[in-house]
PDB file of C-alpha atoms in Angstrom:
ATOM      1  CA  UNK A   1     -16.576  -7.224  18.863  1.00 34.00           C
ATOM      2  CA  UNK A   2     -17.133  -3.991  20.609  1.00 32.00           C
ATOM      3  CA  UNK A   3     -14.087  -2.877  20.145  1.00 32.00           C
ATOM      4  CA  UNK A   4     -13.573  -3.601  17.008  1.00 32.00           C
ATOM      5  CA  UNK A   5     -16.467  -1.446  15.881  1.00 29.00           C
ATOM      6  CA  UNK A   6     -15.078   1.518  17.593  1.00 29.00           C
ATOM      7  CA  UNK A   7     -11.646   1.008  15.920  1.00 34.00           C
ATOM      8  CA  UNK A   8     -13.437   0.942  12.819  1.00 34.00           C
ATOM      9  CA  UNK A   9     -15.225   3.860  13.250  1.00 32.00           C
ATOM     10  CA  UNK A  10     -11.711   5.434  14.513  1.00 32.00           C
ATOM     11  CA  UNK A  11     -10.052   4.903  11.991  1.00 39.00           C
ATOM     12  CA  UNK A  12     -12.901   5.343   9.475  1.00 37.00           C
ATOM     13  CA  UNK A  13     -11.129   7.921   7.477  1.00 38.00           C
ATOM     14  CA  UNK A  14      -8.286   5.711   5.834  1.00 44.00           C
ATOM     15  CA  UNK A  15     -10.617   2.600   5.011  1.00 43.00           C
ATOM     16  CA  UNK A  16     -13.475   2.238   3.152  1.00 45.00           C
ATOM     17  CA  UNK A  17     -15.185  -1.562   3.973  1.00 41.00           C
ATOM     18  CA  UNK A  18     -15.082  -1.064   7.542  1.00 41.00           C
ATOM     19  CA  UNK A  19     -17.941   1.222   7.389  1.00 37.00           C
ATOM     20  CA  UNK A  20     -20.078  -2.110   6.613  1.00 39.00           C
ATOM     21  CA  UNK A  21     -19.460  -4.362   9.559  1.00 37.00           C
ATOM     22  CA  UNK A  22     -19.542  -8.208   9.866  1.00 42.00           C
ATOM     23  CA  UNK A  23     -22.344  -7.669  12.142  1.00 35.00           C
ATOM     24  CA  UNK A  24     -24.067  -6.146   9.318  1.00 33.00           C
ATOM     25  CA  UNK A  25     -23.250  -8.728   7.340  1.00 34.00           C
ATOM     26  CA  UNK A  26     -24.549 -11.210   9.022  1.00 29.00           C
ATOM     27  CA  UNK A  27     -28.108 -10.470   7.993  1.00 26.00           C
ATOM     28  CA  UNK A  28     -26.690  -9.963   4.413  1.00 28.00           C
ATOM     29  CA  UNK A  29     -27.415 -13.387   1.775  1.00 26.00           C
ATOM     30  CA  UNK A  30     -23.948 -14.564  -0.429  1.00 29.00           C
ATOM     31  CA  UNK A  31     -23.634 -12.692  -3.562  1.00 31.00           C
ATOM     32  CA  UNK A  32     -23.961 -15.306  -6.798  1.00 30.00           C
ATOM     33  CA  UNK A  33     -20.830 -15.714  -9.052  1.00 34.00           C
ATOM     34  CA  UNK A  34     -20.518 -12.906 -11.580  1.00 35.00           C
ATOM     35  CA  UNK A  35     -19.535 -13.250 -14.865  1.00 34.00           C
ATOM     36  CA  UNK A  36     -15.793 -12.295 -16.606  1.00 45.00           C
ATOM     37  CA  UNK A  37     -16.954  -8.760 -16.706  1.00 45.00           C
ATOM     38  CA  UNK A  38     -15.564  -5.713 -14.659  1.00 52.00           C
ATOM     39  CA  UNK A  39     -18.639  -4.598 -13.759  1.00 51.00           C
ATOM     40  CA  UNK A  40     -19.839  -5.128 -10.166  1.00 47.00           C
ATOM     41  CA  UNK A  41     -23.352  -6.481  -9.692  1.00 45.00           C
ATOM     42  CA  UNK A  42     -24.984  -4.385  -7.349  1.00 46.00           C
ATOM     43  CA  UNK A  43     -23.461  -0.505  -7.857  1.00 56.00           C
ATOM     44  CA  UNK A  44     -21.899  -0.483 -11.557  1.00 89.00           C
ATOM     45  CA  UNK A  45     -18.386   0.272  -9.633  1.00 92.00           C
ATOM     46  CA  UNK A  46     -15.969  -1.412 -12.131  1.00 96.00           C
ATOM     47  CA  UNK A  47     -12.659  -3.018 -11.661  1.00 97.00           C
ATOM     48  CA  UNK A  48     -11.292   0.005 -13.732  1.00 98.00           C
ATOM     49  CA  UNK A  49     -12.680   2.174 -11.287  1.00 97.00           C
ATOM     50  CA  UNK A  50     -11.292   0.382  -8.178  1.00 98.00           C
ATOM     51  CA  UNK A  51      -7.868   0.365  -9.667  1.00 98.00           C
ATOM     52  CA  UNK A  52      -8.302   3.926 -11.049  1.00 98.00           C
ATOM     53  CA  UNK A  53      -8.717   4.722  -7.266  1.00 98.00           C
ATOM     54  CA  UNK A  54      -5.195   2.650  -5.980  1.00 98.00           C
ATOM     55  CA  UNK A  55      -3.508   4.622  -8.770  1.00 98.00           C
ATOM     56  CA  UNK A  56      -4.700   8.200  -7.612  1.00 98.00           C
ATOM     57  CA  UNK A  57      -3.517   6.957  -3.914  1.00 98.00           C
ATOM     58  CA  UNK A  58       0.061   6.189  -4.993  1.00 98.00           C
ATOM     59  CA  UNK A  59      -0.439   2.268  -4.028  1.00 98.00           C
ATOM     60  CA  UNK A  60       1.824  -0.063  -5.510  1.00 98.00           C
ATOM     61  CA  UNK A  61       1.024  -3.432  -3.271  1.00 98.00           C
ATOM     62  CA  UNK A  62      -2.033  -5.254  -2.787  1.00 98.00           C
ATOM     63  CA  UNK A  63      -1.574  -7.791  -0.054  1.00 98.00           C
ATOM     64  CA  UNK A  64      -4.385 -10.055  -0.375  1.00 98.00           C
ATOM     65  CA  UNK A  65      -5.699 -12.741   1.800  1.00 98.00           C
ATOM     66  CA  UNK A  66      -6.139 -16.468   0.321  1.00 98.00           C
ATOM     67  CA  UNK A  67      -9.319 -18.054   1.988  1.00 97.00           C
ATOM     68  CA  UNK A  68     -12.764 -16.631   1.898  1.00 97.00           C
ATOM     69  CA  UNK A  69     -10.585 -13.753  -0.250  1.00 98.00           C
ATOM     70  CA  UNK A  70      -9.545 -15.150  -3.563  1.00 98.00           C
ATOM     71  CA  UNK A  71     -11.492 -17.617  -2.902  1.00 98.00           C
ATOM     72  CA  UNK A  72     -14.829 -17.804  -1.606  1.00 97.00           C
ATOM     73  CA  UNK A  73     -14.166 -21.277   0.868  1.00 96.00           C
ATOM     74  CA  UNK A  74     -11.709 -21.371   4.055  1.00 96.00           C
ATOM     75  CA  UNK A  75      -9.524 -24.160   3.742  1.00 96.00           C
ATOM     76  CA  UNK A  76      -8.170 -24.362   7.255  1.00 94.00           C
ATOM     77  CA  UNK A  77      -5.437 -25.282   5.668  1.00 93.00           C
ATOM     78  CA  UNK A  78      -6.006 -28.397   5.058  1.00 94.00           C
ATOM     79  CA  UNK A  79      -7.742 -28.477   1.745  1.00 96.00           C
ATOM     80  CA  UNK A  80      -7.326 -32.713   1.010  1.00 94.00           C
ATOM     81  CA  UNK A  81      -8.599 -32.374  -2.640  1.00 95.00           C
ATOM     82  CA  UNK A  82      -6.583 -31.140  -5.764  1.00 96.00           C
ATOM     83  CA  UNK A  83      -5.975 -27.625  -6.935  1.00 96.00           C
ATOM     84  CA  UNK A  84      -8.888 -27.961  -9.968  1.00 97.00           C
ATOM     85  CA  UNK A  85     -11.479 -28.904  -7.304  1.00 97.00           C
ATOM     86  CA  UNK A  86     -10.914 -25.436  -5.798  1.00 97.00           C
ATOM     87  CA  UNK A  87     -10.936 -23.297  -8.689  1.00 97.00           C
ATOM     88  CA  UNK A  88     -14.277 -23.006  -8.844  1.00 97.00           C
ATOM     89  CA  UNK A  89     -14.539 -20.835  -6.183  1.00 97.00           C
ATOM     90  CA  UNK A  90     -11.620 -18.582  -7.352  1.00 98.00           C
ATOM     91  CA  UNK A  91     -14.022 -15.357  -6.203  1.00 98.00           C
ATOM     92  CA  UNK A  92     -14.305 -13.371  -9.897  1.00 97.00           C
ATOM     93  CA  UNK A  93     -14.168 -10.162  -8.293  1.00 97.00           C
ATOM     94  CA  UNK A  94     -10.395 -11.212  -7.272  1.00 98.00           C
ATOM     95  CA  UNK A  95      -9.814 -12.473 -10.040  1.00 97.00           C
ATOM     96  CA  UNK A  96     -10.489  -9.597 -12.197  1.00 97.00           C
ATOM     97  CA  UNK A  97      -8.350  -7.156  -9.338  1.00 98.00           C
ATOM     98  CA  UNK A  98      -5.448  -8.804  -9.516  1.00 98.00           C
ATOM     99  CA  UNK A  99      -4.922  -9.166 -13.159  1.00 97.00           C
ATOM    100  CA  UNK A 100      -5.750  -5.698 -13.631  1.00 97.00           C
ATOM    101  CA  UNK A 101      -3.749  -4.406 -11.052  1.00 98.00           C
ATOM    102  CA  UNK A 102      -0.781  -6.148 -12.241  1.00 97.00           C
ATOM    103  CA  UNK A 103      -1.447  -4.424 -15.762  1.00 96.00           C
ATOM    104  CA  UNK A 104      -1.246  -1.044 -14.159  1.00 97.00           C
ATOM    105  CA  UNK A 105       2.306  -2.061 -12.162  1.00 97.00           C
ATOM    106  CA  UNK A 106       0.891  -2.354  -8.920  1.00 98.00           C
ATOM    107  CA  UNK A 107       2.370  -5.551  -7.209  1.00 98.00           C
ATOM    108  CA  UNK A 108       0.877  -8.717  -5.562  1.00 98.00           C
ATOM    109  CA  UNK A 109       1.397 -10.254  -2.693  1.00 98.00           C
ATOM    110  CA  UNK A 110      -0.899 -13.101  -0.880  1.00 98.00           C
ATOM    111  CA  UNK A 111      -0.411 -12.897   2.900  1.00 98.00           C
ATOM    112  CA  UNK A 112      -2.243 -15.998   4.564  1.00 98.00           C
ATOM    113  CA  UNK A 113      -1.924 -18.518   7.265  1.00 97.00           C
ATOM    114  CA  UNK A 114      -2.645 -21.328   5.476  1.00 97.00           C
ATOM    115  CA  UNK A 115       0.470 -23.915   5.621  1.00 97.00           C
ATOM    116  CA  UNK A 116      -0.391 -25.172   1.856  1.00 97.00           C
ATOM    117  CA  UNK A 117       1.569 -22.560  -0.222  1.00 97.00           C
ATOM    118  CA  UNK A 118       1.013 -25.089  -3.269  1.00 96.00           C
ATOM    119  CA  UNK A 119      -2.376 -25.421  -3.169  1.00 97.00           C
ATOM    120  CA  UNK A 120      -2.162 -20.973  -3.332  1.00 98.00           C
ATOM    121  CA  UNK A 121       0.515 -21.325  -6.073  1.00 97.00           C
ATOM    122  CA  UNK A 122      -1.732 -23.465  -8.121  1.00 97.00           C
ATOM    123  CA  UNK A 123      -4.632 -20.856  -7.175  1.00 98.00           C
ATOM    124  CA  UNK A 124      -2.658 -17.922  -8.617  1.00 98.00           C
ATOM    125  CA  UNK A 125      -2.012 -20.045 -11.799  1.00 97.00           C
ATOM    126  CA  UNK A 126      -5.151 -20.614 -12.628  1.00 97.00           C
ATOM    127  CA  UNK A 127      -6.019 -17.007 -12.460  1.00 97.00           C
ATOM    128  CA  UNK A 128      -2.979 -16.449 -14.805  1.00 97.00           C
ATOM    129  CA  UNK A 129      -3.663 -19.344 -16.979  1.00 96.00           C
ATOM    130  CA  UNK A 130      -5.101 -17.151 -19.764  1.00 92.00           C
ATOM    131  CA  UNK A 131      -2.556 -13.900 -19.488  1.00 83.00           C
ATOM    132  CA  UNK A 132       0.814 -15.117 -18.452  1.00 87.00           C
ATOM    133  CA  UNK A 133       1.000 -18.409 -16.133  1.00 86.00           C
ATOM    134  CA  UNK A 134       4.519 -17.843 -15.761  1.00 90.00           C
ATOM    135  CA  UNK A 135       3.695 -14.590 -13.880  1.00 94.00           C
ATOM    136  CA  UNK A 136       2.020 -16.210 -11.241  1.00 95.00           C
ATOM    137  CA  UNK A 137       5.253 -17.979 -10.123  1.00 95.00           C
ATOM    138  CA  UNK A 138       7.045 -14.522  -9.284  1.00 96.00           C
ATOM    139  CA  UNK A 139       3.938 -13.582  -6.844  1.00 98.00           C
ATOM    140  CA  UNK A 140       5.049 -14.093  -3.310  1.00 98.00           C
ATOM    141  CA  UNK A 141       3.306 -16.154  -1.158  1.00 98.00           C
ATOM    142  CA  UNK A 142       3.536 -15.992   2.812  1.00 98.00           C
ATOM    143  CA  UNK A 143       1.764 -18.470   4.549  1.00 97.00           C
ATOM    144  CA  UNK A 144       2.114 -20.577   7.508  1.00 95.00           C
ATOM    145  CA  UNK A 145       4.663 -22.765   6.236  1.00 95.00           C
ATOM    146  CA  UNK A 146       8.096 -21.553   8.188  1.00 93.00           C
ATOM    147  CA  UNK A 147       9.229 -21.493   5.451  1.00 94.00           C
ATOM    148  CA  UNK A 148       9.888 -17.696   5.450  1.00 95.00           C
ATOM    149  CA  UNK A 149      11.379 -15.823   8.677  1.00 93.00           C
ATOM    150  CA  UNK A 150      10.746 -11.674   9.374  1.00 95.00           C
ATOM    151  CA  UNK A 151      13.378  -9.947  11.267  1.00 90.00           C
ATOM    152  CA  UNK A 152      12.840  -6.458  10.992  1.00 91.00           C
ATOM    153  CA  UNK A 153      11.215  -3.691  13.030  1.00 91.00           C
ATOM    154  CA  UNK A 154       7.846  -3.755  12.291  1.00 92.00           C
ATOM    155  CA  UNK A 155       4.819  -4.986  14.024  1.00 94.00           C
ATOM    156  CA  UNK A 156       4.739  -8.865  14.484  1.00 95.00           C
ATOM    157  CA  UNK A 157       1.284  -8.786  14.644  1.00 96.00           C
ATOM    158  CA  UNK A 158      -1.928  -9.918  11.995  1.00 97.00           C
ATOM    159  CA  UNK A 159      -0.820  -9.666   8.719  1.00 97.00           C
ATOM    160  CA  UNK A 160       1.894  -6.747   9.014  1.00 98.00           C
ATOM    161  CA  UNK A 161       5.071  -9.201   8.965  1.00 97.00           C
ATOM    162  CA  UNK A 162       3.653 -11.512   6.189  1.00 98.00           C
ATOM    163  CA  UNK A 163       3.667  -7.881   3.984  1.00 98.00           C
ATOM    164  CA  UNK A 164       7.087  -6.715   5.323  1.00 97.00           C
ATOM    165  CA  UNK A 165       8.616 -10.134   4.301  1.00 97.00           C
ATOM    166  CA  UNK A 166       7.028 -10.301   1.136  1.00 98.00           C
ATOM    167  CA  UNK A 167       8.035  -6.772   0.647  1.00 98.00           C
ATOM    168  CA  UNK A 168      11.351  -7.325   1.200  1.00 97.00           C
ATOM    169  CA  UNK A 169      11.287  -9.835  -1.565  1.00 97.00           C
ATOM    170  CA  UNK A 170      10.000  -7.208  -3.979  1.00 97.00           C
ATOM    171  CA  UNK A 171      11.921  -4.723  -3.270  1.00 97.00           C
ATOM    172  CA  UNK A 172      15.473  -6.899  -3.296  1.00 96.00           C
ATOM    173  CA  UNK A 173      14.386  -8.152  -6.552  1.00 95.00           C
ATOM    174  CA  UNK A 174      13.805  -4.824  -8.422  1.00 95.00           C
ATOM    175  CA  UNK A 175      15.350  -2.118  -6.663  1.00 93.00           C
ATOM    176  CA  UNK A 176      13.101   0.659  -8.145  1.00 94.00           C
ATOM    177  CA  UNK A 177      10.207  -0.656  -6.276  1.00 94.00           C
ATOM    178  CA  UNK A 178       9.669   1.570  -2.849  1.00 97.00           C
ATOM    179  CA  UNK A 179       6.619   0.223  -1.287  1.00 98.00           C
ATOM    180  CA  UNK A 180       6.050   1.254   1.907  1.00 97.00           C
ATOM    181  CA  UNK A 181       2.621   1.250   4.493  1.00 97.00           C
ATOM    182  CA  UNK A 182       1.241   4.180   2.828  1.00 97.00           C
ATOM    183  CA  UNK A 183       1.964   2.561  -0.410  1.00 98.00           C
ATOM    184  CA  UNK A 184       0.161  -0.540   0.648  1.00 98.00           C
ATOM    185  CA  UNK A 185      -3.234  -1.455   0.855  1.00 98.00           C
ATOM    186  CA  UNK A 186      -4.197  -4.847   2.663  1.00 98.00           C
ATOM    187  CA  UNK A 187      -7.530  -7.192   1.234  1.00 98.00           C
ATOM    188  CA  UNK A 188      -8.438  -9.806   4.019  1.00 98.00           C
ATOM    189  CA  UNK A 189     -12.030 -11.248   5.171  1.00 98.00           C
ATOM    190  CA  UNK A 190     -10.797 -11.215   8.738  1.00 97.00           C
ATOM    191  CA  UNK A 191     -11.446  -7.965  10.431  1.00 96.00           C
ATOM    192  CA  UNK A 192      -9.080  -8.286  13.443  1.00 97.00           C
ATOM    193  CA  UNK A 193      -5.999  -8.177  10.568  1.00 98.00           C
ATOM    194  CA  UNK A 194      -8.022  -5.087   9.256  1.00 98.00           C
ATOM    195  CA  UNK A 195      -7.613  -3.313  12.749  1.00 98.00           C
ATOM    196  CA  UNK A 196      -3.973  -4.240  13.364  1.00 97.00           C
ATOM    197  CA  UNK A 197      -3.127  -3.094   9.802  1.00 98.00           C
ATOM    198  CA  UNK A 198      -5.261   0.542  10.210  1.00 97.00           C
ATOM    199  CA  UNK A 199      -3.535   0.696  13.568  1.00 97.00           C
ATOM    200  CA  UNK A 200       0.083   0.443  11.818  1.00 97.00           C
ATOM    201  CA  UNK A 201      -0.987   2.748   9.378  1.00 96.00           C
ATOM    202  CA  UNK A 202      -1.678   0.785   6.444  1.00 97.00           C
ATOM    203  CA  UNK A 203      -4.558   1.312   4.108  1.00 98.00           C
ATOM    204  CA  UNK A 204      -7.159  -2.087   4.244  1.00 98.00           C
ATOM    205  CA  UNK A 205     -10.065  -3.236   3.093  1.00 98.00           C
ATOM    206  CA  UNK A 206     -12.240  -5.820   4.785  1.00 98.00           C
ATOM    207  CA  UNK A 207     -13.920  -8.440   2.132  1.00 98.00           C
ATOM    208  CA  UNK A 208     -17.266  -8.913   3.399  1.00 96.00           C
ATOM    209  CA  UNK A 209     -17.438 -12.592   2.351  1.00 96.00           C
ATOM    210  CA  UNK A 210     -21.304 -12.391   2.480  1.00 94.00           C
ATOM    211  CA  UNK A 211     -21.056  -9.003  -0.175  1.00 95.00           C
ATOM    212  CA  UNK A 212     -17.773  -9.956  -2.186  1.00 95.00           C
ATOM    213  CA  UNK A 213     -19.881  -7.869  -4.899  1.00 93.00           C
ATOM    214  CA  UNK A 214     -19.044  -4.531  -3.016  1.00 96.00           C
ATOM    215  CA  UNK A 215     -15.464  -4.817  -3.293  1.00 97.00           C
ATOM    216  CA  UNK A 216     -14.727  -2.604  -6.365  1.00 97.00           C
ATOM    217  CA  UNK A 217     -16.817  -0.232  -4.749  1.00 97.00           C
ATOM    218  CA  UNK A 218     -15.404  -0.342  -1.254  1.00 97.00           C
ATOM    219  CA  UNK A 219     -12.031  -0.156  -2.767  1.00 98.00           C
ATOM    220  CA  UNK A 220     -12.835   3.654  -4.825  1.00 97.00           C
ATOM    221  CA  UNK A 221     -13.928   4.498  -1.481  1.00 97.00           C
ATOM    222  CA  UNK A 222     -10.343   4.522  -0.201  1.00 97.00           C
ATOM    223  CA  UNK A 223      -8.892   8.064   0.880  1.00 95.00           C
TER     224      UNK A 223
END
């Protein structure tokens, strides 16, 4: 992990969660479920603060990771039980980013290597159930499934073709969208898809899945 510290402290300047590092977290204990408000439980940062913050940047994408991100369990991939057994552990702070975030026209994407793209769907639905469910259908979802194929220029590696594809989606189905990496900022619990991402220039935040709580405030930390 050595040198994934230093690359966090490199590049220290365009994120905000790498300053707290897993090794940090390690010592940390899981943050309890909050309740459906937007205030987060240990600094008063609000979801109307975080997306406040992606507004001021210019960010119109969040690319956001599935397990241990929106929600608080890692699959593998091979989650055997049914979509209402995981909903439970949709993680509220998510929850409460993406809706918002869609409300203030900044687009969604979930970028994960997770095969089960229905069990995701059926994730995104739930979160929706309340607003709009039909919204949740026009999300799009790159996983592990082959079922989508990137051919451009851009990096191959982490999560940077599973945001170009999905971007490419966007972008063909309303041409007024521009997103680009500057205009992008990247969610994911994995910190080596954190590094490649700062390292292609695009904006990222790691989910501590130990502090999910700091989010919001992680997120208004952004320059």
């Amino acid at each position: 992990m050595g040198s994934t510290l230093s690359c966090f402290e490199i590049m220290s300047s365009n994120i905000a969660a790498a300053a707290a590092t897993p090794q940090a977290a390690a010592t940390a204990t899981k943050s309890t479920p909050t309740t459906e408000t937007s205030k987060s439980s240990s600094n008063n940062t609000t979801v109307e603060d975080a997306v406040t913050r992606l507004k001021e940047l210019g960010i119109n994408l969040l690319a956001i990771d599935f397990d241990q991100t929106i929600v608080s369990v890692h699959t593998y991939g091979r989650w055997k039980d049914t979509v209402p057994a995981l909903i439970p552990h949709i993680r509220t702070e998510l929850k409460q980013l993406i809706l918002l975030s869609v409300q203030n026209d900044i687009q969604i994407a979930i970028v994960t290597f997770s095969p089960q793209i229905r069990i995701v769907r059926g994730i995104l639905e739930a979160i929706f159930a309340d607003d709009n469910p039909e919204f949740a259908q026009t999300i799009p979802i790159r996983g592990g499934d082959r079922s989508w194929e990137y051919k451009g220029n851009g990096s191959l590696n982490g999560k940077q073709p599973h945001i170009a594809s999905a971007v490419e989606e966007l972008e063909h189905r309303d041409r007024s969208i521009e997103i680009t990496r500057s205009t992008t900022v990247l969610i994911d619990d994995d910190d080596k898809n954190i590094v490649v991402a700062l390292n292609e220039g695009t904006r990222a935040v790691w989910l501590n899945p130990k502090k999910p709580h700091r989010l919001f405030k992680d997120i208004k930390r952004l320059v």
